[in-house]
């Protein structure tokens, strides 16, 4: 079974631009979560989507948004990029099993804002 | 607000040594605790998931324990190998999304 895929893997943008990142979950997984990872703050939760609905949202400004499509693929968008948005953006899909809910992470998209 | 702390931040050990990584959390009302491994520049790989009703989980040379009442978890790695070198993160799941510690960076020296 294919794992979580994220595109693009690397991205360079300049301040003020916007960016869209894509995540394809593991087949059959309906929940997709997004995280931002920086050296200073570690991993921080952005938002979670389940069946095309945002189920949870982290403490990030409105410049960060996301959506999920009917095939469970998800996109996140960051508008008006700032230098501090440079980070590794990780997507995870999950499914509930008898052993609990395990998250499976993609390789991430590394965003550099200049 | 849940806070997760991992100590030490970095650890260097010779090959073959047994080692323990620590994770503590402030709110004991958790559903589960998960240990992940992250290689440089890569995503996270799930190692072990412990439900709140469980005390420990084992997978190969890895054993994770959970003590909810004291807000602690440990990851025990037996007979460490250079291939174990990575950053190990613990994450706590509750009625909110996963909250991560900042990780322990492990180096196993051959």
PDB file of C-alpha atoms in Angstrom:
ATOM      1  CA  UNK A   1       0.000   0.000   0.000  1.00  0.00           C
ATOM      2  CA  UNK A   2       1.432   3.383  -0.982  1.00  0.00           C
ATOM      3  CA  UNK A   3       2.289   5.759   1.826  1.00  0.00           C
ATOM      4  CA  UNK A   4       1.377   9.390   2.276  1.00  0.00           C
ATOM      5  CA  UNK A   5       2.704  11.507  -0.563  1.00  0.00           C
ATOM      6  CA  UNK A   6       3.358  15.228  -0.542  1.00  0.00           C
ATOM      7  CA  UNK A   7       4.112  17.552  -3.395  1.00  0.00           C
ATOM      8  CA  UNK A   8       6.207  19.457  -4.045  1.00  0.00           C
ATOM      9  CA  UNK A   9       9.074  18.260  -1.859  1.00  0.00           C
ATOM     10  CA  UNK A  10      10.944  21.555  -1.966  1.00  0.00           C
ATOM     11  CA  UNK A  11       9.782  25.080  -2.629  1.00  0.00           C
ATOM     12  CA  UNK A  12      11.410  28.492  -2.650  1.00  0.00           C
ATOM     13  CA  UNK A  13       9.199  31.572  -2.516  1.00  0.00           C
ATOM     14  CA  UNK A  14       9.626  35.248  -1.728  1.00  0.00           C
ATOM     15  CA  UNK A  15       7.868  37.299   0.904  1.00  0.00           C
ATOM     16  CA  UNK A  16       4.341  38.290  -0.016  1.00  0.00           C
ATOM     17  CA  UNK A  17       3.766  35.403  -2.394  1.00  0.00           C
ATOM     18  CA  UNK A  18       1.341  32.593  -1.743  1.00  0.00           C
ATOM     19  CA  UNK A  19       1.899  28.845  -1.877  1.00  0.00           C
ATOM     20  CA  UNK A  20      -0.210  25.701  -2.149  1.00  0.00           C
ATOM     21  CA  UNK A  21       0.974  22.352  -0.841  1.00  0.00           C
ATOM     22  CA  UNK A  22      -0.642  19.031  -1.644  1.00  0.00           C
ATOM     23  CA  UNK A  23      -1.060  15.806   0.325  1.00  0.00           C
ATOM     24  CA  UNK A  24      -2.404  12.453  -0.805  1.00  0.00           C
ATOM     25  CA  UNK A  25      -3.272  10.169   2.123  1.00  0.00           C
ATOM     26  CA  UNK A  26      -2.972   6.424   2.313  1.00  0.00           C
ATOM     27  CA  UNK A  27      -5.810   4.758   0.451  1.00  0.00           C
ATOM     28  CA  UNK A  28      -8.803   4.336   2.753  1.00  0.00           C
ATOM     29  CA  UNK A  29      -7.693   6.993   5.236  1.00  0.00           C
ATOM     30  CA  UNK A  30     -10.239   9.786   5.570  1.00  0.00           C
ATOM     31  CA  UNK A  31      -8.452  11.961   8.118  1.00  0.00           C
ATOM     32  CA  UNK A  32      -5.641  14.283   7.064  1.00  0.00           C
ATOM     33  CA  UNK A  33      -3.695  16.518   9.436  1.00  0.00           C
ATOM     34  CA  UNK A  34      -1.117  19.190   8.693  1.00  0.00           C
ATOM     35  CA  UNK A  35       1.828  20.197  10.881  1.00  0.00           C
ATOM     36  CA  UNK A  36       4.524  22.834  10.686  1.00  0.00           C
ATOM     37  CA  UNK A  37       7.988  21.893  11.923  1.00  0.00           C
ATOM     38  CA  UNK A  38      10.644  24.504  12.705  1.00  0.00           C
ATOM     39  CA  UNK A  39      13.868  24.197  14.716  1.00  0.00           C
ATOM     40  CA  UNK A  40      12.640  26.671  17.312  1.00  0.00           C
ATOM     41  CA  UNK A  41       9.022  25.631  17.804  1.00  0.00           C
ATOM     42  CA  UNK A  42       9.188  21.959  16.916  1.00  0.00           C
ATOM     43  CA  UNK A  43       6.099  20.321  15.447  1.00  0.00           C
ATOM     44  CA  UNK A  44       2.946  22.392  15.657  1.00  0.00           C
ATOM     45  CA  UNK A  45      -0.521  21.350  14.588  1.00  0.00           C
ATOM     46  CA  UNK A  46      -2.106  23.395  11.807  1.00  0.00           C
ATOM     47  CA  UNK A  47      -5.451  21.712  11.038  1.00  0.00           C
ATOM     48  CA  UNK A  48      -7.200  18.414  10.523  1.00  0.00           C
ATOM     49  CA  UNK A  49      -9.738  17.441   7.898  1.00  0.00           C
ATOM     50  CA  UNK A  50     -12.118  14.515   7.947  1.00  0.00           C
ATOM     51  CA  UNK A  51     -14.514  13.773   5.109  1.00  0.00           C
ATOM     52  CA  UNK A  52     -13.977  17.218   3.573  1.00  0.00           C
ATOM     53  CA  UNK A  53     -14.727  19.040   6.858  1.00  0.00           C
ATOM     54  CA  UNK A  54     -12.229  20.826   9.065  1.00  0.00           C
ATOM     55  CA  UNK A  55     -12.394  18.989  12.363  1.00  0.00           C
ATOM     56  CA  UNK A  56      -9.697  20.814  14.317  1.00  0.00           C
ATOM     57  CA  UNK A  57      -7.624  23.931  13.878  1.00  0.00           C
ATOM     58  CA  UNK A  58      -4.396  24.977  15.515  1.00  0.00           C
ATOM     59  CA  UNK A  59      -3.322  28.404  16.634  1.00  0.00           C
ATOM     60  CA  UNK A  60      -2.131  29.841  13.331  1.00  0.00           C
ATOM     61  CA  UNK A  61      -3.167  33.071  11.595  1.00  0.00           C
ATOM     62  CA  UNK A  62      -5.830  33.125   8.917  1.00  0.00           C
ATOM     63  CA  UNK A  63      -3.132  33.237   6.229  1.00  0.00           C
ATOM     64  CA  UNK A  64      -2.967  29.473   6.690  1.00  0.00           C
ATOM     65  CA  UNK A  65      -5.898  27.625   5.210  1.00  0.00           C
ATOM     66  CA  UNK A  66      -6.685  24.190   3.916  1.00  0.00           C
ATOM     67  CA  UNK A  67      -9.247  22.009   2.294  1.00  0.00           C
ATOM     68  CA  UNK A  68      -9.969  18.382   1.599  1.00  0.00           C
ATOM     69  CA  UNK A  69     -11.448  16.894  -1.530  1.00  0.00           C
ATOM     70  CA  UNK A  70     -13.902  14.044  -1.917  1.00  0.00           C
ATOM     71  CA  UNK A  71     -11.041  11.626  -2.639  1.00  0.00           C
ATOM     72  CA  UNK A  72      -9.476  12.627   0.725  1.00  0.00           C
ATOM     73  CA  UNK A  73      -6.596  14.463  -0.914  1.00  0.00           C
ATOM     74  CA  UNK A  74      -5.838  17.677   0.907  1.00  0.00           C
ATOM     75  CA  UNK A  75      -4.242  21.000   0.127  1.00  0.00           C
ATOM     76  CA  UNK A  76      -2.990  23.733   2.372  1.00  0.00           C
ATOM     77  CA  UNK A  77      -2.459  27.298   1.298  1.00  0.00           C
ATOM     78  CA  UNK A  78      -0.366  30.025   2.842  1.00  0.00           C
ATOM     79  CA  UNK A  79      -0.986  33.548   1.611  1.00  0.00           C
ATOM     80  CA  UNK A  80       1.208  36.617   2.004  1.00  0.00           C
ATOM     81  CA  UNK A  81       4.263  34.577   2.930  1.00  0.00           C
ATOM     82  CA  UNK A  82       6.552  35.779   5.702  1.00  0.00           C
ATOM     83  CA  UNK A  83      10.158  34.800   6.410  1.00  0.00           C
ATOM     84  CA  UNK A  84       8.971  32.960   9.520  1.00  0.00           C
ATOM     85  CA  UNK A  85       6.873  30.620   7.390  1.00  0.00           C
ATOM     86  CA  UNK A  86      10.046  28.838   6.301  1.00  0.00           C
ATOM     87  CA  UNK A  87       9.591  25.342   7.666  1.00  0.00           C
ATOM     88  CA  UNK A  88       9.020  21.699   6.939  1.00  0.00           C
ATOM     89  CA  UNK A  89       5.300  21.132   6.396  1.00  0.00           C
ATOM     90  CA  UNK A  90       4.193  17.620   7.223  1.00  0.00           C
ATOM     91  CA  UNK A  91       0.969  15.925   6.341  1.00  0.00           C
ATOM     92  CA  UNK A  92      -0.343  12.850   8.132  1.00  0.00           C
ATOM     93  CA  UNK A  93      -3.235  10.556   7.418  1.00  0.00           C
ATOM     94  CA  UNK A  94      -4.832   8.365  10.011  1.00  0.00           C
ATOM     95  CA  UNK A  95      -7.394   5.668  10.475  1.00  0.00           C
ATOM     96  CA  UNK A  96      -9.101   4.364  13.558  1.00  0.00           C
ATOM     97  CA  UNK A  97      -8.307   0.747  14.395  1.00  0.00           C
ATOM     98  CA  UNK A  98      -8.823  -1.452  17.416  1.00  0.00           C
ATOM     99  CA  UNK A  99      -5.380  -0.407  18.568  1.00  0.00           C
ATOM    100  CA  UNK A 100      -6.189   3.261  18.398  1.00  0.00           C
ATOM    101  CA  UNK A 101      -5.597   6.014  15.890  1.00  0.00           C
ATOM    102  CA  UNK A 102      -2.126   5.910  14.373  1.00  0.00           C
ATOM    103  CA  UNK A 103      -0.879   8.753  12.254  1.00  0.00           C
ATOM    104  CA  UNK A 104       1.211   8.043   9.171  1.00  0.00           C
ATOM    105  CA  UNK A 105       3.355  10.906   7.996  1.00  0.00           C
ATOM    106  CA  UNK A 106       4.473  11.927   4.553  1.00  0.00           C
ATOM    107  CA  UNK A 107       8.038  13.041   3.753  1.00  0.00           C
ATOM    108  CA  UNK A 108       7.101  16.702   4.020  1.00  0.00           C
ATOM    109  CA  UNK A 109       7.430  19.802   1.899  1.00  0.00           C
ATOM    110  CA  UNK A 110      10.353  22.030   2.782  1.00  0.00           C
ATOM    111  CA  UNK A 111       9.415  25.664   2.182  1.00  0.00           C
ATOM    112  CA  UNK A 112      12.007  28.413   2.111  1.00  0.00           C
ATOM    113  CA  UNK A 113      10.791  32.007   2.076  1.00  0.00           C
ATOM    114  CA  UNK A 114      13.324  34.598   0.962  1.00  0.00           C
TER     115      UNK A 114
ATOM    116  CA  UNK B   1      -2.832  23.274  27.770  1.00  0.00           C
ATOM    117  CA  UNK B   2      -0.898  20.060  27.206  1.00  0.00           C
ATOM    118  CA  UNK B   3       2.879  20.404  27.188  1.00  0.00           C
ATOM    119  CA  UNK B   4       5.286  17.638  26.276  1.00  0.00           C
ATOM    120  CA  UNK B   5       8.940  17.637  27.293  1.00  0.00           C
ATOM    121  CA  UNK B   6      11.676  15.309  26.170  1.00  0.00           C
ATOM    122  CA  UNK B   7      14.940  14.871  27.992  1.00  0.00           C
ATOM    123  CA  UNK B   8      17.729  14.764  27.014  1.00  0.00           C
ATOM    124  CA  UNK B   9      17.646  16.924  23.890  1.00  0.00           C
ATOM    125  CA  UNK B  10      20.634  15.037  22.495  1.00  0.00           C
ATOM    126  CA  UNK B  11      22.356  11.785  23.357  1.00  0.00           C
ATOM    127  CA  UNK B  12      25.459  10.065  22.023  1.00  0.00           C
ATOM    128  CA  UNK B  13      26.171   6.434  22.899  1.00  0.00           C
ATOM    129  CA  UNK B  14      28.531   3.690  21.693  1.00  0.00           C
ATOM    130  CA  UNK B  15      27.097   0.874  19.619  1.00  0.00           C
ATOM    131  CA  UNK B  16      25.618  -1.985  21.622  1.00  0.00           C
ATOM    132  CA  UNK B  17      24.544   0.099  24.585  1.00  0.00           C
ATOM    133  CA  UNK B  18      21.012  -0.063  25.971  1.00  0.00           C
ATOM    134  CA  UNK B  19      19.429   3.357  26.371  1.00  0.00           C
ATOM    135  CA  UNK B  20      16.323   5.116  27.636  1.00  0.00           C
ATOM    136  CA  UNK B  21      14.642   8.194  26.218  1.00  0.00           C
ATOM    137  CA  UNK B  22      12.255  10.133  28.410  1.00  0.00           C
ATOM    138  CA  UNK B  23       9.019  11.945  27.702  1.00  0.00           C
ATOM    139  CA  UNK B  24       6.843  13.811  30.190  1.00  0.00           C
ATOM    140  CA  UNK B  25       3.462  15.485  29.749  1.00  0.00           C
ATOM    141  CA  UNK B  26       1.497  17.868  31.929  1.00  0.00           C
ATOM    142  CA  UNK B  27      -2.103  16.721  31.440  1.00  0.00           C
ATOM    143  CA  UNK B  28      -2.751  13.069  32.275  1.00  0.00           C
ATOM    144  CA  UNK B  29      -6.128  13.055  30.466  1.00  0.00           C
ATOM    145  CA  UNK B  30      -4.712  11.456  27.339  1.00  0.00           C
ATOM    146  CA  UNK B  31      -6.081   8.894  24.898  1.00  0.00           C
ATOM    147  CA  UNK B  32      -2.726   7.579  23.757  1.00  0.00           C
ATOM    148  CA  UNK B  33       0.966   8.291  23.404  1.00  0.00           C
ATOM    149  CA  UNK B  34       2.950   7.668  20.277  1.00  0.00           C
ATOM    150  CA  UNK B  35       6.695   7.458  19.675  1.00  0.00           C
ATOM    151  CA  UNK B  36       8.053   8.501  16.292  1.00  0.00           C
ATOM    152  CA  UNK B  37      11.416   8.426  14.598  1.00  0.00           C
ATOM    153  CA  UNK B  38      12.566  11.175  12.231  1.00  0.00           C
ATOM    154  CA  UNK B  39      15.625  10.912  10.020  1.00  0.00           C
ATOM    155  CA  UNK B  40      17.266  14.170   8.869  1.00  0.00           C
ATOM    156  CA  UNK B  41      15.138  15.986   6.302  1.00  0.00           C
ATOM    157  CA  UNK B  42      12.514  13.260   6.326  1.00  0.00           C
ATOM    158  CA  UNK B  43       9.010  12.727   7.632  1.00  0.00           C
ATOM    159  CA  UNK B  44       8.053  10.842  10.773  1.00  0.00           C
ATOM    160  CA  UNK B  45       7.875   7.085  11.132  1.00  0.00           C
ATOM    161  CA  UNK B  46       5.565   5.716  13.810  1.00  0.00           C
ATOM    162  CA  UNK B  47       7.376   3.320  16.143  1.00  0.00           C
ATOM    163  CA  UNK B  48       4.932   2.496  18.920  1.00  0.00           C
ATOM    164  CA  UNK B  49       1.447   3.548  19.994  1.00  0.00           C
ATOM    165  CA  UNK B  50       0.364   3.040  23.606  1.00  0.00           C
ATOM    166  CA  UNK B  51      -3.293   3.389  24.493  1.00  0.00           C
ATOM    167  CA  UNK B  52      -4.093   5.148  27.764  1.00  0.00           C
ATOM    168  CA  UNK B  53      -5.272   1.835  29.239  1.00  0.00           C
ATOM    169  CA  UNK B  54      -1.970   0.120  28.442  1.00  0.00           C
ATOM    170  CA  UNK B  55       1.279   0.151  30.390  1.00  0.00           C
ATOM    171  CA  UNK B  56       3.713  -0.760  27.634  1.00  0.00           C
ATOM    172  CA  UNK B  57       4.211  -1.798  24.029  1.00  0.00           C
ATOM    173  CA  UNK B  58       7.069  -3.684  22.441  1.00  0.00           C
ATOM    174  CA  UNK B  59       8.363  -3.920  18.897  1.00  0.00           C
ATOM    175  CA  UNK B  60      11.629  -5.719  18.290  1.00  0.00           C
ATOM    176  CA  UNK B  61      14.385  -3.960  20.236  1.00  0.00           C
ATOM    177  CA  UNK B  62      12.043  -1.159  21.269  1.00  0.00           C
ATOM    178  CA  UNK B  63       9.919  -1.043  24.388  1.00  0.00           C
ATOM    179  CA  UNK B  64       7.775   1.919  25.375  1.00  0.00           C
ATOM    180  CA  UNK B  65       6.144   2.328  28.756  1.00  0.00           C
ATOM    181  CA  UNK B  66       3.430   4.685  29.912  1.00  0.00           C
ATOM    182  CA  UNK B  67       2.650   5.926  33.423  1.00  0.00           C
ATOM    183  CA  UNK B  68      -0.350   8.220  33.043  1.00  0.00           C
ATOM    184  CA  UNK B  69      -0.586   9.139  36.697  1.00  0.00           C
ATOM    185  CA  UNK B  70       2.926  10.555  36.765  1.00  0.00           C
ATOM    186  CA  UNK B  71       2.743  11.925  33.226  1.00  0.00           C
ATOM    187  CA  UNK B  72       5.722   9.966  31.965  1.00  0.00           C
ATOM    188  CA  UNK B  73       6.704   7.651  29.159  1.00  0.00           C
ATOM    189  CA  UNK B  74      10.012   6.018  28.359  1.00  0.00           C
ATOM    190  CA  UNK B  75      11.341   4.503  25.160  1.00  0.00           C
ATOM    191  CA  UNK B  76      13.878   1.766  25.782  1.00  0.00           C
ATOM    192  CA  UNK B  77      16.194   0.790  22.932  1.00  0.00           C
ATOM    193  CA  UNK B  78      18.144  -2.416  23.426  1.00  0.00           C
ATOM    194  CA  UNK B  79      21.527  -3.137  21.866  1.00  0.00           C
ATOM    195  CA  UNK B  80      21.683   0.150  19.975  1.00  0.00           C
ATOM    196  CA  UNK B  81      23.019   0.210  16.404  1.00  0.00           C
ATOM    197  CA  UNK B  82      24.351   3.040  14.208  1.00  0.00           C
ATOM    198  CA  UNK B  83      21.161   2.722  12.146  1.00  0.00           C
ATOM    199  CA  UNK B  84      19.193   3.838  15.229  1.00  0.00           C
ATOM    200  CA  UNK B  85      20.708   7.318  14.872  1.00  0.00           C
ATOM    201  CA  UNK B  86      17.795   9.705  14.380  1.00  0.00           C
ATOM    202  CA  UNK B  87      15.573  12.104  16.283  1.00  0.00           C
ATOM    203  CA  UNK B  88      12.947  10.432  18.450  1.00  0.00           C
ATOM    204  CA  UNK B  89       9.725  12.298  19.150  1.00  0.00           C
ATOM    205  CA  UNK B  90       6.926  11.491  21.502  1.00  0.00           C
ATOM    206  CA  UNK B  91       3.428  12.792  20.919  1.00  0.00           C
ATOM    207  CA  UNK B  92       0.412  12.779  23.170  1.00  0.00           C
ATOM    208  CA  UNK B  93      -3.117  12.339  21.856  1.00  0.00           C
ATOM    209  CA  UNK B  94      -6.148  13.499  23.790  1.00  0.00           C
ATOM    210  CA  UNK B  95      -9.368  15.254  22.916  1.00  0.00           C
ATOM    211  CA  UNK B  96      -7.146  17.626  20.957  1.00  0.00           C
ATOM    212  CA  UNK B  97      -4.758  16.888  18.105  1.00  0.00           C
ATOM    213  CA  UNK B  98      -1.363  15.362  18.790  1.00  0.00           C
ATOM    214  CA  UNK B  99       0.986  17.465  20.898  1.00  0.00           C
ATOM    215  CA  UNK B 100       4.653  16.773  20.232  1.00  0.00           C
ATOM    216  CA  UNK B 101       7.774  17.088  22.288  1.00  0.00           C
ATOM    217  CA  UNK B 102      10.813  18.656  20.642  1.00  0.00           C
ATOM    218  CA  UNK B 103      12.572  15.334  20.399  1.00  0.00           C
ATOM    219  CA  UNK B 104      15.790  13.648  21.468  1.00  0.00           C
ATOM    220  CA  UNK B 105      18.537  13.535  18.856  1.00  0.00           C
ATOM    221  CA  UNK B 106      20.288  10.182  19.190  1.00  0.00           C
ATOM    222  CA  UNK B 107      23.717   9.357  17.774  1.00  0.00           C
ATOM    223  CA  UNK B 108      24.960   5.788  18.014  1.00  0.00           C
ATOM    224  CA  UNK B 109      28.698   5.622  17.416  1.00  0.00           C
ATOM    225  CA  UNK B 110      30.177   2.527  15.756  1.00  0.00           C
TER     226      UNK B 110
END
